[in-house]
XYZ file of N, CA and C in Angstrom:
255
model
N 127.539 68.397 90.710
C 127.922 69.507 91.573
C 127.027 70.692 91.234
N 125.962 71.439 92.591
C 125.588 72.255 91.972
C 126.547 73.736 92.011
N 125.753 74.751 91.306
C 126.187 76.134 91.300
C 126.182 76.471 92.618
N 127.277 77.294 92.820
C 127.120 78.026 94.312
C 126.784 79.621 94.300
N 125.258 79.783 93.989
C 124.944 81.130 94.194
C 123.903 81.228 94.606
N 123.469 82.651 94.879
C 121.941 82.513 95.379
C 120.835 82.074 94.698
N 121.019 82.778 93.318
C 119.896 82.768 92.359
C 119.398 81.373 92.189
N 120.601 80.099 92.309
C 120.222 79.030 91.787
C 118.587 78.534 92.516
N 118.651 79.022 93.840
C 117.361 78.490 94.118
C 116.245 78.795 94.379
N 114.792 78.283 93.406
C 114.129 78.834 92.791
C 112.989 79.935 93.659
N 112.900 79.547 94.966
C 112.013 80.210 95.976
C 112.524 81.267 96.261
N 114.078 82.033 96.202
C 114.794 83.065 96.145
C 114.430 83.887 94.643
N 114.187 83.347 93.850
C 114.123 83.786 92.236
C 112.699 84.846 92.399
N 111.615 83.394 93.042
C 110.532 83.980 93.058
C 110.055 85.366 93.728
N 110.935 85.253 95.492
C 110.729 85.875 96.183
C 111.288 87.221 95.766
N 112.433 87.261 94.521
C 112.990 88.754 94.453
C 112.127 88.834 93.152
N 111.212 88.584 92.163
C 110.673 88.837 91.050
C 109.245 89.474 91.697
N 108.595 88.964 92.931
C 107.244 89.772 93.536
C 108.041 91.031 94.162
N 108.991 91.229 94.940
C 109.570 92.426 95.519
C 109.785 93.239 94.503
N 110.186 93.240 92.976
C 111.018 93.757 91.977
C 109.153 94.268 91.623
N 108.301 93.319 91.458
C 106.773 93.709 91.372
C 106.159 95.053 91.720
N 106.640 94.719 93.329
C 105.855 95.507 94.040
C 106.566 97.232 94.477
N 107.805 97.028 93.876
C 108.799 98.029 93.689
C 108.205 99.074 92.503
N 107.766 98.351 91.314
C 107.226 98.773 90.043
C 105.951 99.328 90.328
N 105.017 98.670 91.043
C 103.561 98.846 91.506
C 103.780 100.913 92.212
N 104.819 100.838 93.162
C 105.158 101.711 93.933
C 105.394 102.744 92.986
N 106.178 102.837 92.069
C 106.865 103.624 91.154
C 105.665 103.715 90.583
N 104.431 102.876 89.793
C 103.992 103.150 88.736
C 102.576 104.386 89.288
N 102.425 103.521 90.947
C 101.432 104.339 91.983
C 101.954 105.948 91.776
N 103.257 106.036 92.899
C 103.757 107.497 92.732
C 103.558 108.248 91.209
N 103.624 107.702 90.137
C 103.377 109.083 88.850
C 101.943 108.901 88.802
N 101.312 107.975 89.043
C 99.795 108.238 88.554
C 99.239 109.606 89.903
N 99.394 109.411 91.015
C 99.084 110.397 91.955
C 99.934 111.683 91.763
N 100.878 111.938 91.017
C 101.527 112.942 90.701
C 100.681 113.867 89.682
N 99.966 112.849 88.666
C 98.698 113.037 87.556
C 97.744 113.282 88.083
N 97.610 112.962 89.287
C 96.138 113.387 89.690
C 94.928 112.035 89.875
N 96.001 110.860 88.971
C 94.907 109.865 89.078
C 94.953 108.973 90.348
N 94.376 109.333 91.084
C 94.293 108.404 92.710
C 93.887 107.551 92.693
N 92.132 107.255 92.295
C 91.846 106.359 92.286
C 92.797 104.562 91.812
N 93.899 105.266 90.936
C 94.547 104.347 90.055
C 95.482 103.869 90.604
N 96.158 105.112 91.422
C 97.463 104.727 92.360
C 96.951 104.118 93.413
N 95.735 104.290 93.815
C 95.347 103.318 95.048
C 94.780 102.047 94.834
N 94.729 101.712 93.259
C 94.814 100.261 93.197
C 95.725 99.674 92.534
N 96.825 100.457 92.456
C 98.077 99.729 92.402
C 98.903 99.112 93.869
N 98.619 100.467 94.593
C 99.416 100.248 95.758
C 98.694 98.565 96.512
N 97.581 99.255 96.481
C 96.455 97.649 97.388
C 97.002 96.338 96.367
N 96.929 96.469 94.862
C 97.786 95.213 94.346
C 99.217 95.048 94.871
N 99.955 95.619 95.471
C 101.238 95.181 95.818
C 101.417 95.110 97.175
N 100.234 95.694 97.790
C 100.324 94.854 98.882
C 99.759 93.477 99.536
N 98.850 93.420 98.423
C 98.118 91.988 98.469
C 98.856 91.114 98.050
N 99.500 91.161 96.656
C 100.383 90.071 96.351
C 101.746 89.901 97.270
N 101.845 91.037 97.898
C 103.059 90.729 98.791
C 103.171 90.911 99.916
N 102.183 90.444 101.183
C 101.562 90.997 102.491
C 102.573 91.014 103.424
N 103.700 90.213 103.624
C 104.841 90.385 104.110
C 105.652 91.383 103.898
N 105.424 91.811 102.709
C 106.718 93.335 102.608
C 106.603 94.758 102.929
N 107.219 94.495 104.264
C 106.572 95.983 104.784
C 106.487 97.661 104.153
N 107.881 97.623 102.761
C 107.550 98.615 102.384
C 106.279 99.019 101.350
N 105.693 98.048 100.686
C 104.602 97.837 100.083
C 103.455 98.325 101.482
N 103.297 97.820 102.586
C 102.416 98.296 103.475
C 102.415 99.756 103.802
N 104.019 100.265 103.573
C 104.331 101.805 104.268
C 103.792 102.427 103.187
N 103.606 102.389 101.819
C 103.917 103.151 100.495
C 102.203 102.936 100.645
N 101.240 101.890 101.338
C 99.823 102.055 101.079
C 99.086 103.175 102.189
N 99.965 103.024 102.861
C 99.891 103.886 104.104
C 100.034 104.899 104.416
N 101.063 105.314 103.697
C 101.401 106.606 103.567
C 100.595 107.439 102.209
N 100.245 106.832 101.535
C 99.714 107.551 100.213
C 97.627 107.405 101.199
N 97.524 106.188 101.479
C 96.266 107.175 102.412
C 96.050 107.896 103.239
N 97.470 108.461 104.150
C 97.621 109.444 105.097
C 97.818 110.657 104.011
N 98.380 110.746 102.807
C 98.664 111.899 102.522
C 97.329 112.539 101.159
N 96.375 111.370 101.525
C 95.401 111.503 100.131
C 94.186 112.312 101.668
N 94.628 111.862 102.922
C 93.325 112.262 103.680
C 93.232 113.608 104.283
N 94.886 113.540 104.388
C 95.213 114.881 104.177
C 95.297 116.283 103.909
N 95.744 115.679 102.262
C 95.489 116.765 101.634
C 94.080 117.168 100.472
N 93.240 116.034 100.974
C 92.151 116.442 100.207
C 91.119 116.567 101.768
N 91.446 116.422 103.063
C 90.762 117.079 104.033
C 89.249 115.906 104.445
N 89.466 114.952 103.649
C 88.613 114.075 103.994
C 88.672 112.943 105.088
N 87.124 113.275 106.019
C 87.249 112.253 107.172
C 87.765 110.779 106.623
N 88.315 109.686 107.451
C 88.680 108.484 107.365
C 87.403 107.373 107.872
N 86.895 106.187 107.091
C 86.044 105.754 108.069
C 87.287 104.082 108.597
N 86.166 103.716 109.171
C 86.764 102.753 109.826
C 87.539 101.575 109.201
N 87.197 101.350 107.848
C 87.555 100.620 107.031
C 89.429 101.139 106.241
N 89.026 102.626 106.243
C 90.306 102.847 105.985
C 91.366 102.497 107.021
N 90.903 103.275 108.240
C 92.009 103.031 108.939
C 92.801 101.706 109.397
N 91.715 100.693 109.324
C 92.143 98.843 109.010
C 93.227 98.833 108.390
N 92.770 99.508 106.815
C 93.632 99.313 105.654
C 95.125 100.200 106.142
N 95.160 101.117 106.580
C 96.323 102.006 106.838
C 97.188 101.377 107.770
């Protein structure tokens, strides 16, 4: 008889340990751009959205941190960004 819960099965395990990932990626992005370090938060964010291309808030959190980096540092976008955005 198996267990009756979610966790028991293992593609659920996986699927909430990359979300729990890309949750961390988000969090660890937001203080580095709080520091000033962008370059760093913008390759955290692009790692969590690569490892997790389905999760749209990983897409919003890459998206929004290059709308607000183009922003507020006043720099044109080229074509490549806006792909990425």
């Amino acid at each position: 008889v198996q267990a009756f819960y979610l966790w028991h099965e293992k593609s659920l395990w996986s699927l909430s340990m990359v979300y729990q990932r890309s949750v961390a990626r988000q969090l660890i992005a937001d203080s580095l751009s709080n520091r000033g370090q962008l370059d760093e938060a913008r390759a955290f964010l692009e790692e969590a959205v690569h490892e997790a291309p389905l999760d749209p808030q990983a897409a919003l959190a890459l998206g929004a941190f290059l709308l607000r980096i183009a922003f507020y540092t006043g720099q044109d976008r080229s074509p490549d960004d806006i792909k990425l955005a």
